[in-house]
Coordinates of C-alpha atoms and ligand atoms in Angstrom, one line a residue:
M450 CA 9.5 3.3 -10.9
I451 CA 13.2 3.4 -11.2
V452 CA 15.7 1.3 -9.3
G453 CA 19.3 2.1 -10.3
N454 CA 18.5 3.1 -13.9
Q455 CA 16.0 0.4 -14.6
H456 CA 12.3 0.5 -14.5
Y457 CA 10.6 -2.0 -12.2
R458 CA 7.2 -2.9 -11.0
S459 CA 6.6 -4.6 -7.7
I460 CA 5.2 -7.7 -9.3
W461 CA 5.3 -9.0 -12.9
F462 CA 4.8 -12.1 -15.1
D463 CA 8.2 -12.9 -16.6
E464 CA 7.5 -14.1 -20.2
Q465 CA 10.9 -15.8 -20.5
S466 CA 10.7 -18.0 -17.4
Q467 CA 6.8 -18.0 -17.4
H468 CA 7.0 -17.3 -13.7
V469 CA 5.6 -14.6 -11.5
K470 CA 8.3 -12.4 -10.0
I471 CA 8.3 -10.0 -7.0
I472 CA 10.7 -7.7 -5.3
D473 CA 11.2 -9.4 -1.9
Q474 CA 10.7 -6.4 0.3
R475 CA 11.9 -8.0 3.5
W476 CA 15.5 -7.2 2.6
L477 CA 15.1 -3.6 1.5
P478 CA 16.9 -1.2 1.7
H479 CA 20.0 -3.3 2.3
R480 CA 19.5 -5.9 -0.4
F481 CA 17.5 -5.7 -3.7
S482 CA 16.3 -9.2 -4.2
I483 CA 13.9 -10.6 -6.8
V484 CA 12.2 -14.0 -6.2
E485 CA 9.9 -16.2 -8.3
L486 CA 6.7 -17.4 -6.7
T487 CA 6.1 -20.9 -8.2
N488 CA 3.5 -22.5 -6.0
R489 CA 0.6 -21.6 -3.8
D490 CA 2.6 -22.0 -0.6
A491 CA 5.1 -19.4 -1.8
F492 CA 2.3 -17.0 -2.4
I493 CA 0.8 -17.6 1.0
A494 CA 4.2 -16.9 2.6
A495 CA 4.8 -13.9 0.4
I496 CA 1.6 -12.2 1.6
G497 CA 1.5 -13.5 5.2
D498 CA 5.2 -12.9 6.0
M499 CA 5.2 -9.6 4.1
W500 CA 7.7 -10.3 1.3
V501 CA 5.1 -8.2 -0.5
R502 CA 2.8 -5.8 1.4
G503 CA 0.6 -2.8 0.9
A504 CA -3.1 -3.2 0.2
P505 CA -3.1 -2.9 -3.7
L506 CA 0.0 -5.2 -4.1
I507 CA -1.5 -7.8 -1.8
G508 CA -4.6 -7.9 -4.0
A509 CA -2.5 -8.2 -7.2
T510 CA -0.4 -10.9 -5.7
A511 CA -3.5 -12.9 -4.7
A512 CA -4.7 -12.7 -8.3
Y513 CA -1.5 -14.2 -9.6
A514 CA -1.7 -16.9 -6.9
F515 CA -4.9 -18.1 -8.5
Y516 CA -3.1 -18.3 -11.9
V517 CA -0.3 -20.4 -10.5
Q518 CA -2.6 -22.7 -8.5
M519 CA -4.9 -23.2 -11.6
T520 CA -1.9 -24.4 -13.6
K521 CA -1.4 -27.1 -11.0
D522 CA -4.9 -28.0 -10.0
P523 CA -7.8 -26.2 -11.8
S524 CA -10.5 -28.1 -9.9
H525 CA -13.4 -26.4 -8.1
Q526 CA -12.1 -27.6 -4.7
S527 CA -8.7 -26.1 -5.4
L528 CA -10.4 -22.8 -6.3
D529 CA -12.3 -22.6 -3.1
Q530 CA -9.4 -23.7 -1.0
T531 CA -7.1 -21.1 -2.5
Y532 CA -9.8 -18.5 -1.8
D533 CA -10.1 -19.4 1.8
I534 CA -6.4 -19.8 2.5
L535 CA -5.4 -16.5 0.9
L536 CA -8.2 -14.6 2.6
A537 CA -6.8 -15.7 6.0
T538 CA -3.3 -14.3 5.3
R539 CA -4.0 -10.6 6.0
P540 CA -7.4 -9.6 7.4
T541 CA -7.4 -5.8 7.2
A542 CA -6.5 -4.8 3.6
V543 CA -9.7 -5.2 1.7
N544 CA -8.0 -5.2 -1.7
L545 CA -7.2 -8.9 -0.9
Q546 CA -10.8 -9.8 -0.5
W547 CA -11.7 -7.7 -3.6
A548 CA -9.2 -9.6 -5.8
L549 CA -10.2 -13.0 -4.4
N550 CA -13.9 -12.3 -5.1
D551 CA -13.1 -11.0 -8.6
M552 CA -10.9 -14.1 -9.5
R553 CA -13.3 -16.7 -8.1
A554 CA -16.3 -15.1 -9.8
L555 CA -14.5 -15.2 -13.1
L556 CA -13.0 -18.7 -12.8
A557 CA -15.8 -20.7 -11.1
P558 CA -18.2 -20.8 -14.2
L559 CA -15.4 -21.7 -16.6
P560 CA -14.4 -25.3 -17.7
E561 CA -11.3 -26.4 -15.8
G562 CA -9.2 -26.4 -18.9
E563 CA -9.8 -22.7 -19.5
R564 CA -9.1 -21.5 -16.0
P565 CA -5.3 -21.1 -16.1
E566 CA -5.2 -18.8 -19.1
A567 CA -8.2 -16.8 -17.9
A568 CA -6.6 -16.4 -14.5
L569 CA -3.4 -15.1 -16.1
T570 CA -5.2 -12.7 -18.3
R571 CA -7.3 -11.3 -15.4
A572 CA -4.3 -11.1 -13.0
R573 CA -2.5 -9.0 -15.6
Q574 CA -5.6 -6.8 -16.1
I575 CA -5.8 -6.2 -12.3
C576 CA -2.2 -5.1 -12.3
E577 CA -2.7 -2.7 -15.2
Q578 CA -5.8 -1.4 -13.6
D579 CA -3.9 -0.7 -10.4
V580 CA -1.1 1.1 -12.3
E581 CA -3.7 3.3 -14.1
C582 CA -5.7 4.1 -10.9
N583 CA -2.5 5.1 -9.1
R584 CA -1.4 7.3 -12.1
M585 CA -4.8 9.1 -11.9
I586 CA -4.5 9.5 -8.1
G587 CA -1.3 11.3 -8.9
V588 CA -2.9 13.5 -11.5
H589 CA -5.7 14.5 -9.1
G590 CA -3.4 14.8 -6.0
L591 CA -1.1 17.0 -8.0
T592 CA -3.7 19.8 -8.0
L593 CA -3.4 20.0 -4.2
I594 CA 0.3 20.3 -4.3
K595 CA 0.1 22.9 -7.0
K596 CA -2.3 25.0 -4.9
I597 CA 0.0 25.0 -1.9
A598 CA 3.0 25.7 -4.1
A599 CA 1.2 28.7 -5.6
H600 CA 1.0 30.3 -2.2
K601 CA 4.7 29.8 -1.3
N602 CA 7.9 31.5 -2.1
P603 CA 8.9 29.9 -5.5
F604 CA 12.2 28.6 -3.9
E605 CA 10.5 26.9 -1.0
P606 CA 9.4 23.3 -1.5
V607 CA 5.9 22.0 -0.5
N608 CA 6.6 20.0 2.7
I609 CA 4.6 16.8 2.8
L610 CA 4.5 14.2 5.7
T611 CA 3.7 10.6 4.9
H612 CA 3.3 7.6 7.1
C613 CA 4.2 3.9 6.4
N614 CA 5.0 3.1 2.8
A615 CA 2.2 3.9 0.4
G616 CA 4.6 4.1 -2.5
W617 CA 5.1 2.0 -5.6
L618 CA 6.3 -0.9 -3.5
A619 CA 2.9 -1.0 -1.9
T620 CA 1.1 -1.0 -5.2
V621 CA 2.1 -2.3 -8.7
D622 CA 3.5 1.0 -9.7
W623 CA 3.4 4.8 -8.8
G624 CA 2.0 4.2 -5.3
T625 CA -1.0 5.9 -3.8
A626 CA 0.3 8.6 -1.4
T627 CA 3.5 9.0 -3.4
S628 CA 1.9 9.3 -6.8
P629 CA 1.0 13.0 -6.4
I630 CA 4.6 13.5 -5.2
Y631 CA 6.1 11.8 -8.3
H632 CA 3.8 13.8 -10.5
A633 CA 4.8 17.1 -8.8
V634 CA 8.5 16.3 -9.3
Q635 CA 7.8 15.6 -13.0
E636 CA 6.4 19.1 -13.3
D637 CA 9.4 20.6 -11.5
I638 CA 7.4 21.6 -8.4
G639 CA 9.7 21.5 -5.4
V640 CA 8.7 19.0 -2.7
H641 CA 10.3 17.8 0.5
I642 CA 9.0 14.7 2.2
Y643 CA 9.0 14.0 5.9
V644 CA 9.1 10.2 6.2
D645 CA 7.7 8.6 9.4
E646 CA 9.9 5.6 10.3
T647 CA 6.6 3.6 11.1
R648 CA 7.4 1.3 13.9
P649 CA 7.2 -1.7 14.3
R650 CA 8.2 -2.8 10.8
N651 CA 9.7 0.5 9.7
Q652 CA 8.1 0.6 6.3
G653 CA 8.9 4.3 6.2
A654 CA 12.6 4.0 7.1
Q655 CA 13.1 0.9 5.0
L656 CA 10.9 1.3 2.0
T657 CA 9.7 4.9 1.6
A658 CA 13.1 6.4 2.3
W659 CA 14.6 4.0 -0.2
E660 CA 12.0 4.7 -2.9
L661 CA 12.4 8.4 -2.6
A662 CA 16.2 8.2 -2.7
Q663 CA 15.9 6.1 -5.9
Q664 CA 13.9 8.8 -7.6
N665 CA 16.2 11.6 -6.2
I666 CA 13.4 13.2 -4.2
S667 CA 14.3 15.4 -1.2
H668 CA 13.3 13.8 2.1
Q669 CA 14.1 13.3 5.7
L670 CA 13.4 10.4 8.0
I671 CA 11.8 11.3 11.2
V672 CA 10.8 9.2 14.3
D673 CA 7.1 8.5 14.6
N674 CA 6.8 10.8 17.6
A675 CA 8.3 13.8 15.8
G676 CA 5.4 14.6 13.4
G677 CA 3.4 16.7 15.8
H678 CA 6.4 18.8 16.6
F679 CA 7.1 19.6 13.0
M680 CA 3.5 20.5 12.4
Q681 CA 3.6 22.9 15.4
Q682 CA 6.7 24.5 13.9
G683 CA 5.0 25.2 10.6
D684 CA 7.3 22.7 8.8
I685 CA 4.5 20.6 7.2
D686 CA 2.1 21.9 4.5
L687 CA 0.2 18.7 3.8
V688 CA -0.1 15.2 5.0
I689 CA -0.8 12.4 2.5
T690 CA -1.2 8.7 3.6
G691 CA -2.5 5.6 2.0
T692 CA -5.2 3.3 3.4
D693 CA -5.8 -0.4 3.7
R694 CA -9.6 -0.2 4.0
T695 CA -11.9 2.8 3.8
T696 CA -15.5 2.6 4.7
G697 CA -18.4 3.8 2.5
S698 CA -18.7 6.6 5.1
G699 CA -15.1 7.8 4.7
D700 CA -13.4 6.3 7.8
V701 CA -9.9 5.4 7.0
C702 CA -8.0 2.4 8.3
N703 CA -4.2 2.6 7.7
K704 CA -0.9 1.6 9.3
I705 CA -0.8 2.0 13.1
G706 CA 0.0 5.5 14.0
T707 CA -1.9 7.2 11.2
Y708 CA -4.7 8.3 13.6
L709 CA -2.2 10.2 15.8
K710 CA -0.9 12.0 12.7
A711 CA -4.5 12.9 11.8
L712 CA -5.1 14.3 15.3
A713 CA -2.0 16.4 15.2
A714 CA -2.8 17.7 11.7
H715 CA -6.3 18.6 12.8
D716 CA -4.9 20.5 15.9
N717 CA -2.6 22.4 13.6
N718 CA -5.0 23.1 10.7
I719 CA -2.9 21.1 8.3
P720 CA -4.7 19.4 5.5
F721 CA -4.8 15.6 5.9
Y722 CA -5.5 13.7 2.7
V723 CA -5.7 10.0 2.1
A724 CA -4.9 8.5 -1.3
L725 CA -6.6 5.3 -2.5
P726 CA -7.8 3.3 -5.5
S727 CA -11.6 2.5 -5.2
T728 CA -10.6 -1.2 -4.7
T729 CA -9.7 -0.1 -1.2
I730 CA -13.2 1.0 -0.3
D731 CA -15.4 -1.4 1.6
W732 CA -18.8 -0.3 0.6
S733 CA -20.5 -2.7 3.0
L734 CA -19.1 -0.8 6.1
S735 CA -20.2 2.5 7.6
D736 CA -18.3 2.5 11.0
G737 CA -14.6 1.9 10.7
I738 CA -13.8 1.7 14.4
A739 CA -16.5 -0.8 15.1
Q740 CA -16.4 -2.8 11.9
I741 CA -12.9 -3.0 10.4
P742 CA -10.9 -6.1 11.5
I743 CA -7.5 -5.0 12.8
E744 CA -4.7 -7.4 12.1
Q745 CA -2.8 -8.4 15.3
R746 CA 0.7 -9.4 14.3
D747 CA 3.5 -11.3 16.0
G748 CA 5.0 -9.6 19.1
L749 CA 8.5 -10.3 17.7
E750 CA 7.9 -7.3 15.3
V751 CA 7.9 -5.1 18.5
T752 CA 10.6 -6.7 20.6
K753 CA 13.1 -7.0 17.8
I754 CA 14.3 -4.8 15.0
W755 CA 16.2 -5.4 11.8
G756 CA 19.2 -3.3 10.7
K757 CA 22.6 -3.2 9.1
L758 CA 25.6 -3.8 11.3
G759 CA 28.9 -1.9 11.0
D760 CA 30.4 -4.8 8.9
G761 CA 27.5 -4.4 6.4
S762 CA 25.7 -7.6 7.4
V763 CA 22.0 -7.4 8.2
A764 CA 20.8 -8.6 11.6
Q765 CA 18.0 -8.6 14.0
V766 CA 18.5 -7.4 17.6
Q767 CA 16.2 -7.4 20.7
I768 CA 15.3 -4.0 22.1
C769 CA 13.6 -4.8 25.4
P770 CA 14.0 -7.2 28.3
D771 CA 13.6 -11.0 27.6
N772 CA 10.0 -12.1 27.6
T773 CA 8.4 -8.7 27.6
P774 CA 4.7 -9.0 26.9
V775 CA 3.6 -7.2 23.7
A776 CA 0.5 -5.9 21.9
N777 CA 1.0 -5.4 18.2
P778 CA -2.1 -4.1 16.3
A779 CA -0.9 -3.4 12.7
F780 CA -3.5 -0.8 11.8
D781 CA -5.7 1.9 13.3
V782 CA -8.8 3.8 12.2
T783 CA -8.9 7.5 11.5
P784 CA -12.5 8.8 11.7
A785 CA -13.7 10.6 8.6
R786 CA -14.1 13.9 10.5
L787 CA -10.3 14.1 10.7
V788 CA -9.7 13.5 7.0
T789 CA -9.7 16.6 4.8
G790 CA -10.4 14.6 1.7
L791 CA -9.9 11.3 -0.3
I792 CA -7.8 11.3 -3.4
T793 CA -9.1 8.6 -5.8
E794 CA -8.7 7.7 -9.4
R795 CA -11.9 9.6 -10.2
G796 CA -11.0 12.8 -8.3
I797 CA -10.9 14.2 -4.8
C798 CA -13.9 14.0 -2.6
D799 CA -15.0 14.7 1.0
A800 CA -14.4 11.8 3.3
S801 CA -18.1 11.1 3.7
K802 CA -20.9 9.0 2.3
Q803 CA -22.1 11.9 0.2
G804 CA -18.6 12.7 -1.1
L805 CA -18.0 9.1 -2.1
R806 CA -21.5 8.8 -3.6
E807 CA -20.8 11.7 -5.9
L808 CA -17.6 10.1 -7.3
F809 CA -18.9 6.5 -7.3
P810 CA -22.7 6.5 -7.7
E811 CA -22.7 2.9 -8.9
F812 CA -21.4 1.6 -5.5
S813 CA -23.3 3.8 -3.1
H814 CA -26.5 2.3 -1.8
D815 CA -28.7 3.6 1.0
Ligands
LIG92 O1 1.3 -3.8 6.8 P1 1.5 -3.2 5.4 O2 3.0 -2.8 5.1 O3 0.9 -4.0 4.3 O4 0.7 -1.8 5.5 C1 0.7 -1.0 4.4 C2 0.1 0.3 4.7 O5 -0.5 0.6 5.7 C3 0.0 1.3 3.5 O6 0.0 2.6 4.0 C4 -1.3 1.0 2.8 O7 -1.4 -0.3 2.3 C5 -1.5 2.0 1.8 S1 -1.7 1.4 0.2 C6 -0.6 1.9 -0.8

């Protein structure tokens, strides 16, 4: 996607420096900063402290972490340690586990001397695969937007609400929830995006709003509590979110607050779709509420907030009394019954075991 007038991905291998580079998302939208990740500790910090975030991008970053670690120590012990340490960084997004399993299965049987190059090749493939999946999610999701547009006055945009950031910054490129939006814009279909701010870390305010502005897409930032009101007023045609882990039965785990949007959409008969590459499906699970581990994050994310001061500097301020006790679950589960459909790289299906089985017969077991 475009930043200024230059094309970027969220992570890439820089041929010139031979280093892995990322956009450090902690400073957006106020500062566009690129950093090199040159050792395993940097990768652990990048994922755990959310320099990068978003389920697909976390997986891609973990794949490159293996490459960098294999150039330093390609031993079997180092492979296992890297797997374990990275797995502990973020427990909910299943793409991390998927990428770690994939890399370890590839590298473990190889002689040590072949591991670095094999890891680099595979990390690059994982990134390309993610870009292609997200492009296809856009192609399929576009059909939904087109159908809604066909029933509207030609001068009225299709109004879409999204939660968190499931844009290109959360993937390698295109995004999941945003890919249908970007495809619609390419076809000159008018869209207007309602962007939930997404407390506590404000990925909507800081990342989605910035992304959409970079692509010149009409949008408005709304507080998390406003979505239900806009739905009641008839201002929302469609909700599209991403997901960090979806069960084989279609339950969807996504950024905290997604469930409430799904309830409000259900009450107002508004289609609620979830966009995901198949690497986000955990085929081993059938009950999202009981089985998906929900990441509990630092209370400082709730008690403090980052923003730009009048003098242009970026600072953090406290928004509650000193020592206020806090609970900070990072994700919630939306049961399949509240999800109108899943938009995947293979097409759109019902959020159900049967729906997923039709699109992915090779993964669905009884
Ligand atoms: O905590 P984060 O910022 O990693 O959470 C990200 C989300 O919840 C996204 O909506 C999700 O990963 C969708 S994938 C593009």
